[in-house]
PDB file of C-alpha atoms in Angstrom:
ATOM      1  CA  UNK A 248     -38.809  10.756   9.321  1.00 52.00           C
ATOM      2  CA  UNK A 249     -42.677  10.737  10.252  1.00 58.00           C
ATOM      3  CA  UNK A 250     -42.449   7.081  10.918  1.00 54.00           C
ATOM      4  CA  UNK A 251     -39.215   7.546  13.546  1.00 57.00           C
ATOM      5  CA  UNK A 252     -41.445  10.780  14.847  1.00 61.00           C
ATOM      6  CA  UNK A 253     -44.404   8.703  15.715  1.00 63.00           C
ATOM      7  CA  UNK A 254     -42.201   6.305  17.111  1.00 62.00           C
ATOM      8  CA  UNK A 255     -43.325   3.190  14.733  1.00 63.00           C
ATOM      9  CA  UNK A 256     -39.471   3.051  13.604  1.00 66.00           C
ATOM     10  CA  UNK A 257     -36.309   2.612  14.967  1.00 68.00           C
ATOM     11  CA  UNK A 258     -32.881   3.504  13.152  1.00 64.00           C
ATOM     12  CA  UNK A 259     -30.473   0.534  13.693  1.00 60.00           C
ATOM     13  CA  UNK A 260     -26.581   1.920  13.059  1.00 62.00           C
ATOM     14  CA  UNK A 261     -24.865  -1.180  10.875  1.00 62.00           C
ATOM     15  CA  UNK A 262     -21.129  -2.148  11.296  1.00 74.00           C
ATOM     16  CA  UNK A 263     -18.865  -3.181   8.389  1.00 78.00           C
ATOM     17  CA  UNK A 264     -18.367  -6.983   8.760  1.00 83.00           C
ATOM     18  CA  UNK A 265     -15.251  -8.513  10.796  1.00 86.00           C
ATOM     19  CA  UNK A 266     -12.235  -9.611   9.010  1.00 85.00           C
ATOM     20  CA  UNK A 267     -13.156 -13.744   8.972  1.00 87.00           C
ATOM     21  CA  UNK A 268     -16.115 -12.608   7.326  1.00 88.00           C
ATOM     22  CA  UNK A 269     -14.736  -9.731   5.060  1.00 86.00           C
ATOM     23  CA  UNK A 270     -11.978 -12.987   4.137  1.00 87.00           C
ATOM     24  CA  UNK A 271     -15.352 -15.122   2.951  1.00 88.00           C
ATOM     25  CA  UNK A 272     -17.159 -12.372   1.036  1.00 87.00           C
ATOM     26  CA  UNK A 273     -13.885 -12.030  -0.883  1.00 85.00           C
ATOM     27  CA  UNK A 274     -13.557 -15.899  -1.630  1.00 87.00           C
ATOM     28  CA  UNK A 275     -16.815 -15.811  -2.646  1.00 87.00           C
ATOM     29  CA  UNK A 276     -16.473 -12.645  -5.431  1.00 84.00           C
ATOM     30  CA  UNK A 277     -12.965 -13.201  -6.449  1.00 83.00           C
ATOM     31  CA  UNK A 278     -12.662 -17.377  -5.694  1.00 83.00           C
ATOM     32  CA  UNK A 279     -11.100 -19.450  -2.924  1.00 81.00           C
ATOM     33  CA  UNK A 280      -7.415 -18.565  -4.306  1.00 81.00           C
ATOM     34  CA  UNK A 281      -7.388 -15.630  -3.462  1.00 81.00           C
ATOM     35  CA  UNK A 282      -4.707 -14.944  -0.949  1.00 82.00           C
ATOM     36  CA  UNK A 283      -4.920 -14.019   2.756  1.00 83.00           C
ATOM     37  CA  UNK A 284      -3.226 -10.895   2.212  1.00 83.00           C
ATOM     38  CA  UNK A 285      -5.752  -9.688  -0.549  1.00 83.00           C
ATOM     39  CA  UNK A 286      -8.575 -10.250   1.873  1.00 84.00           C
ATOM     40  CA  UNK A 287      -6.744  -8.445   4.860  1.00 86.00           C
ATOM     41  CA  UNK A 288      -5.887  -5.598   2.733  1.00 83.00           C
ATOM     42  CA  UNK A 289      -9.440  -5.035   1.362  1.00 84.00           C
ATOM     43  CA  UNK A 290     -10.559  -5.388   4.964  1.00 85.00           C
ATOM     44  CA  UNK A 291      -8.493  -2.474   6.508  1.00 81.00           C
ATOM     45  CA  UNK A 292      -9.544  -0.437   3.632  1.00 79.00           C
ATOM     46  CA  UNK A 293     -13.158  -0.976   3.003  1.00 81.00           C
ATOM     47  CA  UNK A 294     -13.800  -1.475   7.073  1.00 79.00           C
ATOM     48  CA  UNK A 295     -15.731  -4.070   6.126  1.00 83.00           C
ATOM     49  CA  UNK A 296     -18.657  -2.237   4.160  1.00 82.00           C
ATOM     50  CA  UNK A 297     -20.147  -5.142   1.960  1.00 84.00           C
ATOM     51  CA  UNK A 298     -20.735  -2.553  -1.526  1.00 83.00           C
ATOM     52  CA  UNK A 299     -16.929  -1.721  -1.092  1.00 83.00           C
ATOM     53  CA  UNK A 300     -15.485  -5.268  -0.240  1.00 84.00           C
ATOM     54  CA  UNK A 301     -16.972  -6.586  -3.533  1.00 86.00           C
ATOM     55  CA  UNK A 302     -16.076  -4.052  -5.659  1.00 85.00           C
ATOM     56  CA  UNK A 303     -12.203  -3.417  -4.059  1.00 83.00           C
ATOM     57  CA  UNK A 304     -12.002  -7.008  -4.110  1.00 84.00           C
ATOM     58  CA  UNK A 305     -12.892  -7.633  -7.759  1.00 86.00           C
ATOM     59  CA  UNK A 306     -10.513  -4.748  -9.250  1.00 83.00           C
ATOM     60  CA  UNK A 307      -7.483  -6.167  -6.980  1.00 82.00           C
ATOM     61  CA  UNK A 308      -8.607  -8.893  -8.679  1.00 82.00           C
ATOM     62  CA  UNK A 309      -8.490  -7.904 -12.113  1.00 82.00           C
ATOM     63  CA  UNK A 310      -5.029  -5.848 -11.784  1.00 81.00           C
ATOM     64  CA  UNK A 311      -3.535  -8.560  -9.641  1.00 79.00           C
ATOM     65  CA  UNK A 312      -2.672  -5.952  -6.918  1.00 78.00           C
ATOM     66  CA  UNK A 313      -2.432  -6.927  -3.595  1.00 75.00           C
ATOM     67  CA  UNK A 314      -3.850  -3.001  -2.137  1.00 74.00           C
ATOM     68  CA  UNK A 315      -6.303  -0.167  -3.528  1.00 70.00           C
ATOM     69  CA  UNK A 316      -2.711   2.087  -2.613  1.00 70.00           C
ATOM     70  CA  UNK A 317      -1.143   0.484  -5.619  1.00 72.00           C
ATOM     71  CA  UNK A 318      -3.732   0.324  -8.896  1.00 69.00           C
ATOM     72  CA  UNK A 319      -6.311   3.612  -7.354  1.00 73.00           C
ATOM     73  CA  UNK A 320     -10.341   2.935  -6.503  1.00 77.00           C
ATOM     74  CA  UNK A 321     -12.245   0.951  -8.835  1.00 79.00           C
ATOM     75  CA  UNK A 322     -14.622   3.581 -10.521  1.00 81.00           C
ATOM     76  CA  UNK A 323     -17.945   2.414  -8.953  1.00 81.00           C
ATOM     77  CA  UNK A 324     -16.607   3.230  -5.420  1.00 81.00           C
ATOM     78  CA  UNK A 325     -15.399   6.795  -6.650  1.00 82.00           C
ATOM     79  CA  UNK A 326     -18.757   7.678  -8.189  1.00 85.00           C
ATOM     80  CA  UNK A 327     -20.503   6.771  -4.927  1.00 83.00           C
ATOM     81  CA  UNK A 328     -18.424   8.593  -3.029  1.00 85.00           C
ATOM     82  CA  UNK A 329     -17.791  11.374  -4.817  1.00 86.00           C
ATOM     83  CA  UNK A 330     -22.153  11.652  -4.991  1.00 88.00           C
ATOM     84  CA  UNK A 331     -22.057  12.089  -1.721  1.00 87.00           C
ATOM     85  CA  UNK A 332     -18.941  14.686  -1.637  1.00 90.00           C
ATOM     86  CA  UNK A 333     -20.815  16.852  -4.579  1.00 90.00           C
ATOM     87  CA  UNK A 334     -23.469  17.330  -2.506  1.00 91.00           C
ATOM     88  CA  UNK A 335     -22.128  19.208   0.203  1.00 91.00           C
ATOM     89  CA  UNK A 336     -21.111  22.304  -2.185  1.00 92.00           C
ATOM     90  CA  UNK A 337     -17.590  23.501  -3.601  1.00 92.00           C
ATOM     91  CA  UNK A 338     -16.171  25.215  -0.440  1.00 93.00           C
ATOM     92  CA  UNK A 339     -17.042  21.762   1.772  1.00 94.00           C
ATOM     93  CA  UNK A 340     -15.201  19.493  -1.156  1.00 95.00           C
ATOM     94  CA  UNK A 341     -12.463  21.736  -1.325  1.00 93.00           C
ATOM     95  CA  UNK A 342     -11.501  21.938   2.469  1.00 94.00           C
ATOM     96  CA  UNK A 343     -11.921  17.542   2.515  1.00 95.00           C
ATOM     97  CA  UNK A 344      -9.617  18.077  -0.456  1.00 93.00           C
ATOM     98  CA  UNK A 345      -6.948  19.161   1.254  1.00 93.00           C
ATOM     99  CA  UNK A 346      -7.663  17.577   4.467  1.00 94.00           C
ATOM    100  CA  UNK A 347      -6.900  14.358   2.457  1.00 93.00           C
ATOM    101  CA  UNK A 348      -3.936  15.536   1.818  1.00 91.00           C
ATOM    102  CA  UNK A 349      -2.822  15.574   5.303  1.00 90.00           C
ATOM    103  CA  UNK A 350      -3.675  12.027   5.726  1.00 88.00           C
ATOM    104  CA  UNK A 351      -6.650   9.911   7.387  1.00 88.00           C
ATOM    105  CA  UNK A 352      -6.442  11.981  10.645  1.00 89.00           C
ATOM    106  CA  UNK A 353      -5.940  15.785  10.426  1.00 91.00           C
ATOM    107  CA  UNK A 354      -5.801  18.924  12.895  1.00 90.00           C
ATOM    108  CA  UNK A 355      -7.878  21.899  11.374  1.00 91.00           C
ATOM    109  CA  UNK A 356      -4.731  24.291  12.272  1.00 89.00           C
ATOM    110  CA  UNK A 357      -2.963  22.018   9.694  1.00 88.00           C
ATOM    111  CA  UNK A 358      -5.428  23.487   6.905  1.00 92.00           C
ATOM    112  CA  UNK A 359      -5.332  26.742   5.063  1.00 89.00           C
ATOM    113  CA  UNK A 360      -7.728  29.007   5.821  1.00 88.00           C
ATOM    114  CA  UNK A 361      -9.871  30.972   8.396  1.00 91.00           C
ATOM    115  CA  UNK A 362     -10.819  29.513  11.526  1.00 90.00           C
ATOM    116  CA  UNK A 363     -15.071  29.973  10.929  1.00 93.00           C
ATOM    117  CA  UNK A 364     -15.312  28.847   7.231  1.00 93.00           C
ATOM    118  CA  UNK A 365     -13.295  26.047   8.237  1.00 94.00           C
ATOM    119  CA  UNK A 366     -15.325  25.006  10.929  1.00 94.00           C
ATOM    120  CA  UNK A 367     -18.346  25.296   8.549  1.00 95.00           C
ATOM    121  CA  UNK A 368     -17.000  22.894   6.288  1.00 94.00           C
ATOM    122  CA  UNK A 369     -15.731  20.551   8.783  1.00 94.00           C
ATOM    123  CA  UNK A 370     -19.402  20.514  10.186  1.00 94.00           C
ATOM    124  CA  UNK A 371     -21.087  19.873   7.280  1.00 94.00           C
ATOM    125  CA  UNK A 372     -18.931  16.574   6.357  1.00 93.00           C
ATOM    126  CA  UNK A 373     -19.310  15.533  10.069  1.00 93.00           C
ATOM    127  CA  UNK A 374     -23.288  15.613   9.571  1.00 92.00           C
ATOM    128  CA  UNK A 375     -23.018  14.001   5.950  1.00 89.00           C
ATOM    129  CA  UNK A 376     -20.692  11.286   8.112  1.00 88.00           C
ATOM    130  CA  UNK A 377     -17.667  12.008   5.665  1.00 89.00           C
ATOM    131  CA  UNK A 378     -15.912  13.067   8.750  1.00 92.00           C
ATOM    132  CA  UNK A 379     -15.769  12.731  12.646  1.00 91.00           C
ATOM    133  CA  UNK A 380     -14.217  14.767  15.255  1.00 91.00           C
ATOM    134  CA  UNK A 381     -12.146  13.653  17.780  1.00 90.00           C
ATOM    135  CA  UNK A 382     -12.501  13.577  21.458  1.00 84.00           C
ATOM    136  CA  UNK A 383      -8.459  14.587  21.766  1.00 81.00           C
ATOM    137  CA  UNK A 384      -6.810  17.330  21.088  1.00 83.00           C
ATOM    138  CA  UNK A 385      -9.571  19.967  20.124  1.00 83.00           C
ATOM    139  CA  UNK A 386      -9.572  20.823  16.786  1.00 87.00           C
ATOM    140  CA  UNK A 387      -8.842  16.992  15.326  1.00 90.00           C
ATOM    141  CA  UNK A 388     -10.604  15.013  13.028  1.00 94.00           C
ATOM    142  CA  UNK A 389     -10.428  11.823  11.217  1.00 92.00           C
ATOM    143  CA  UNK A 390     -12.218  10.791   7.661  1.00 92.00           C
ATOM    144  CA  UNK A 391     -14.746   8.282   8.831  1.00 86.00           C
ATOM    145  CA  UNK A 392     -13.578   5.424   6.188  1.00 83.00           C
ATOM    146  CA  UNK A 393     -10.267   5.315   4.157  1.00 83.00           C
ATOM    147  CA  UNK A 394     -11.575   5.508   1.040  1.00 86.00           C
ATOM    148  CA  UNK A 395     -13.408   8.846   1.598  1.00 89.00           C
ATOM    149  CA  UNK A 396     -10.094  10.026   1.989  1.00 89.00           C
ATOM    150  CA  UNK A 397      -8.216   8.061  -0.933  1.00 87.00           C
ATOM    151  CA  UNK A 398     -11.282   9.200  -3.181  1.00 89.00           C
ATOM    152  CA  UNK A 399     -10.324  13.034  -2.309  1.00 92.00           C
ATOM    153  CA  UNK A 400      -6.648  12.433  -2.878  1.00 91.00           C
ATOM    154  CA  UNK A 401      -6.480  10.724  -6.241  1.00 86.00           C
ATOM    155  CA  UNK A 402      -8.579  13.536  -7.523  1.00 88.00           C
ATOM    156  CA  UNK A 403      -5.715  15.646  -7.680  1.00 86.00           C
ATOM    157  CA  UNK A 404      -3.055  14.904 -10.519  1.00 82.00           C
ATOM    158  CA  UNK A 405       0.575  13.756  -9.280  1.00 77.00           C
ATOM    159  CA  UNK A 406       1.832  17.029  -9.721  1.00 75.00           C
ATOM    160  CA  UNK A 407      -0.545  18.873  -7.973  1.00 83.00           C
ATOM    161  CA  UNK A 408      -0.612  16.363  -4.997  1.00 83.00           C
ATOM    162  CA  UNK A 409       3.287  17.343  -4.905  1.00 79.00           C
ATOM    163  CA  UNK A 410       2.829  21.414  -4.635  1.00 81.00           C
ATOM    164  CA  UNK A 411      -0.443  20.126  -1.780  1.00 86.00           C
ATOM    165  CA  UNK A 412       2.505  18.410   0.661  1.00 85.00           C
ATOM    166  CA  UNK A 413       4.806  20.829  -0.118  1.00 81.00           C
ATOM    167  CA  UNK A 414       2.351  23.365   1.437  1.00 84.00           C
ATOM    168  CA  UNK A 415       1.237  21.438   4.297  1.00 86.00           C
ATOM    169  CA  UNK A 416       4.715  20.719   5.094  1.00 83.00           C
ATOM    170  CA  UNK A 417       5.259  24.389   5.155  1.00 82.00           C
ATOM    171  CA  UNK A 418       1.948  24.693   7.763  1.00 85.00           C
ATOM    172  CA  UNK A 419       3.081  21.813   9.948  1.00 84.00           C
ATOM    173  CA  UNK A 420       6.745  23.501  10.255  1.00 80.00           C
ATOM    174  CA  UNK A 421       5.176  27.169  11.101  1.00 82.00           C
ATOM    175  CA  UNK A 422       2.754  24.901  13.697  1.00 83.00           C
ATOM    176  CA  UNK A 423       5.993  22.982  15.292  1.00 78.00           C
ATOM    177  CA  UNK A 424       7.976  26.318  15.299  1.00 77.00           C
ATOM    178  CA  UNK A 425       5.027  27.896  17.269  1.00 79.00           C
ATOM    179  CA  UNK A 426       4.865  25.124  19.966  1.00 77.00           C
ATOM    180  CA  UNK A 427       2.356  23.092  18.572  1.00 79.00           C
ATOM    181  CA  UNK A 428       2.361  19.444  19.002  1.00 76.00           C
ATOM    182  CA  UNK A 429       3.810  18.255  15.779  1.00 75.00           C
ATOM    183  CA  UNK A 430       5.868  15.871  15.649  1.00 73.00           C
ATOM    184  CA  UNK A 431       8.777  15.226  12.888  1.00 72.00           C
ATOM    185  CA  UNK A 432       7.508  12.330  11.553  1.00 73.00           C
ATOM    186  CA  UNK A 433       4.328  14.413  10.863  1.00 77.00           C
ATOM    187  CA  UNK A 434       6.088  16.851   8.608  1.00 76.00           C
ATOM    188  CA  UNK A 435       8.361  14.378   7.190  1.00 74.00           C
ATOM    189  CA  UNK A 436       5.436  13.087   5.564  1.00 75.00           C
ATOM    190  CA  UNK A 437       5.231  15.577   3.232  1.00 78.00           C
ATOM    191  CA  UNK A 438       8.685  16.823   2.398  1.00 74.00           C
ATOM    192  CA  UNK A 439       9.553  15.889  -0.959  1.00 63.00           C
ATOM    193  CA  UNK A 440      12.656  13.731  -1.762  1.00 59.00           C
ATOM    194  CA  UNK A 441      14.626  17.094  -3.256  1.00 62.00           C
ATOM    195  CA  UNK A 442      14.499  19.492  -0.248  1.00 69.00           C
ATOM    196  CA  UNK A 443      17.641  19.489   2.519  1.00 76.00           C
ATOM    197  CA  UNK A 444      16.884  18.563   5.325  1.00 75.00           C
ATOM    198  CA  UNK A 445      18.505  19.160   8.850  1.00 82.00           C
ATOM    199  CA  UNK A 446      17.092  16.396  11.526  1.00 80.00           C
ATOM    200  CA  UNK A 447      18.570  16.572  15.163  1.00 84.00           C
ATOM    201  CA  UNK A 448      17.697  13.792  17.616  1.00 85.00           C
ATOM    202  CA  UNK A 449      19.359  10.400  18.905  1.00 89.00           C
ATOM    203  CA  UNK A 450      20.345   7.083  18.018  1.00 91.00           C
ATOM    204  CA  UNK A 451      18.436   4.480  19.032  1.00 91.00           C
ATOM    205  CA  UNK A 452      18.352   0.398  18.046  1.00 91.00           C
ATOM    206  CA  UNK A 453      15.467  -0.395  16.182  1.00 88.00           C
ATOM    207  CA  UNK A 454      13.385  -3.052  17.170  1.00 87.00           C
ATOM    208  CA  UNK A 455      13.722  -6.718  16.384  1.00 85.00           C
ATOM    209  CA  UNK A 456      11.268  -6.654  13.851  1.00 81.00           C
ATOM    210  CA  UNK A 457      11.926  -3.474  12.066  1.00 84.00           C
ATOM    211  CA  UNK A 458      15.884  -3.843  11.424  1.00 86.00           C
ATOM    212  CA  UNK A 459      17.012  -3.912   7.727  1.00 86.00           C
ATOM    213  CA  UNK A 460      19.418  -6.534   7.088  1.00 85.00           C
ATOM    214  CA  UNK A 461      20.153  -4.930   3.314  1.00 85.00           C
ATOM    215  CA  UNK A 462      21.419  -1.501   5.148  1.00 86.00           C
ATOM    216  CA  UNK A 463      24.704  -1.007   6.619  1.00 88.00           C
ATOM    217  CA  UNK A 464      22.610   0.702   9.493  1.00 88.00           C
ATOM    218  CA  UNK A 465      20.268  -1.203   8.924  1.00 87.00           C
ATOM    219  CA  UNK A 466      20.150  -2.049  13.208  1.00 91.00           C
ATOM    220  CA  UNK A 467      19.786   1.519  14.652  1.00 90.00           C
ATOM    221  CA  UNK A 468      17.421   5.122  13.728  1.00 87.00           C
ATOM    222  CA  UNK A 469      17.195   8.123  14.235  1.00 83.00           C
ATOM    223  CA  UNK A 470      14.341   9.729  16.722  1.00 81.00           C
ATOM    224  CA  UNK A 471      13.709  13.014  15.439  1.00 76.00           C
ATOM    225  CA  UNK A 472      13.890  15.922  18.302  1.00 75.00           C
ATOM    226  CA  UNK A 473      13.780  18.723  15.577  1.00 76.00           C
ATOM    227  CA  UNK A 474      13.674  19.017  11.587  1.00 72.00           C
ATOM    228  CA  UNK A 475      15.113  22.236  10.056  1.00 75.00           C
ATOM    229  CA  UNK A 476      14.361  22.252   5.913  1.00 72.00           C
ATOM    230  CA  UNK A 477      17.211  24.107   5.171  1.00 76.00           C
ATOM    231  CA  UNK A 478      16.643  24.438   1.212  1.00 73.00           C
ATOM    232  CA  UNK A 479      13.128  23.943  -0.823  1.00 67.00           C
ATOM    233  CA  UNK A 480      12.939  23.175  -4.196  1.00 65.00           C
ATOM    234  CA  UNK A 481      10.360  24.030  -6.843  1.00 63.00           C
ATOM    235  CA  UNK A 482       8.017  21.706  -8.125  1.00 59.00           C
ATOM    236  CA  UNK A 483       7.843  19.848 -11.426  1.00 60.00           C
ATOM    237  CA  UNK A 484       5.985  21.200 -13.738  1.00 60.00           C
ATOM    238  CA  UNK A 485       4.969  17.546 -14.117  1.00 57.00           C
ATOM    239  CA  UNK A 486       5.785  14.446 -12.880  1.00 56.00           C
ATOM    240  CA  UNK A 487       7.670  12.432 -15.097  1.00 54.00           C
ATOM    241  CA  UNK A 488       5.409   9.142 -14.904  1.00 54.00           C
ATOM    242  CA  UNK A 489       2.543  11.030 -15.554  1.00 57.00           C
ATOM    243  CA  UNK A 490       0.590  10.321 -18.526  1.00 59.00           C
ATOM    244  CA  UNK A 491      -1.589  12.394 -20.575  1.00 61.00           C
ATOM    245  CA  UNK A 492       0.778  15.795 -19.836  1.00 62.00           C
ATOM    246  CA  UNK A 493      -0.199  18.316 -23.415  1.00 66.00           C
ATOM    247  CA  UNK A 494       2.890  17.334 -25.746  1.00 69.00           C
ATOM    248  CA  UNK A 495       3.522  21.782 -26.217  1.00 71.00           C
ATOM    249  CA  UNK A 496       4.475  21.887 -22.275  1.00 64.00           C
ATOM    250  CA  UNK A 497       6.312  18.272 -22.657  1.00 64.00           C
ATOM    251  CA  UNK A 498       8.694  19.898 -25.394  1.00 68.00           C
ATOM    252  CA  UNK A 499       9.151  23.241 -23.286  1.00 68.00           C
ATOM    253  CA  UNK A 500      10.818  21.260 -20.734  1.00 63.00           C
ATOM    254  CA  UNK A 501      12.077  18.895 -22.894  1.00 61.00           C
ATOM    255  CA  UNK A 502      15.414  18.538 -21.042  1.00 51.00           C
ATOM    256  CA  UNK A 503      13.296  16.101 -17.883  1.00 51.00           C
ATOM    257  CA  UNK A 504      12.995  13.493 -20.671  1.00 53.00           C
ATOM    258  CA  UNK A 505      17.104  13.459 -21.058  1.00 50.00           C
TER     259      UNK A 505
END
């Protein structure tokens, strides 16, 4: 800080490498074999941030995943991360908690709570460069890399993360109903397979490249106008994947396991 004050030092902002070389750094820590895929993958997650491209790269690697979305973070990246998430107090880590849950770009009506402590929060990430705000619409914001966000979301269990899109389901509909611009797709997100749904819009073809050959309709989709949730459904009281669930609330609800 003195040095940049007198002026004998200069702060130089780095970018993550490009893709070609995000591809070679890959090669080089997991071995020529690795396919193109892989590298592409570990590219759009890591944004080319050399710490994170070695380590992603090495537990894909070691799982024989092809994406972080289908073994988790490797446990070096969490720990970094989550260092730099501790630091900026309970209330902060709590809001980015369930701003993750909204996705990698989120509106702070979307979140629940009041307007000012909100804003606090959201501040305080945006100075620790956890988060950046958006130039359009007000009130937007984005995690600044993917894996701040993924970090925040897998530290919730699966049956927690369910109840967390129920809820912002429930904000996005009261948000749409009001006027705001939320779109179907947005709250569709988060509705869980066992609700009823009502959706209202038109027919369209799809695209070359998006029709479904194994569907009988497979060649046209429907462009939500308006989504109605016309019954909820309680949540789980676990998921039944998940593992480590204490065996006295497994045999209370023994009937899932029929």
């Amino acid at each position: 800080a003195d040095a940049r004050r007198e002026q004998l030092a200069e702060r130089v902002a780095l970018r993550g490498l490009g893709a070609r070389a995000t591809a070679e750094l890959v090669a080089a820590s997991t071995g020529p074999d690795t396919p193109e895929r892989v590298a592409l993958a570990v590219h759009a997650e890591t944004d080319g941030n050399p710490f994170f491209v070695v380590e992603v790269a090495r537990h894909l690697a070691e799982t024989g995943a092809s994406s972080p979305g289908e073994v988790g973070l490797p446990e070096s990246v969490r720990e970094v991360l989550g260092r730099r998430i501790e630091r900026l107090g309970d209330r902060t880590h709590a809001v980015l908690r369930d701003a993750a849950v909204l996705g990698e770009r989120f509106s702070i009506d979307a979140l629940d709570g009041e307007p000012g402590p909100l804003l606090d929060a959201l501040d305080a990430a945006v100075a620790a460069g956890l988060v950046r705000e958006e130039a359009e619409p007000p009130g937007s914001y984005a995690f600044a890399h993917a894996l701040v966000r993924q970090t925040l979301y897998e530290e919730r269990s699966a049956a927690r993360r369910v109840r967390a899109h129920a809820a912002a389901a429930q904000r996005l509909l009261a948000l749409r109903e009001a006027g705001r611009a939320v779109s179907a797709a947005e709250v569709a997100h988060h509705v869980r397979n066992e609700y009823v749904l009502q959706a209202t819009g038109e027919v369209v073809r799809r695209s070359p490249e998006t029709v479904n050959p194994k569907m009988p309709t497979g060649e046209v989709e429907l462009q939500v106008d308006r989504l109605t949730v016309l019954s909820t459904s309680a949540a789980l009281p676990f998921q039944l994947d998940e593992e480590n669930v204490d065996e006295t609330l497994r045999m209370r609800y023994r009937w899932l396991d029929l």
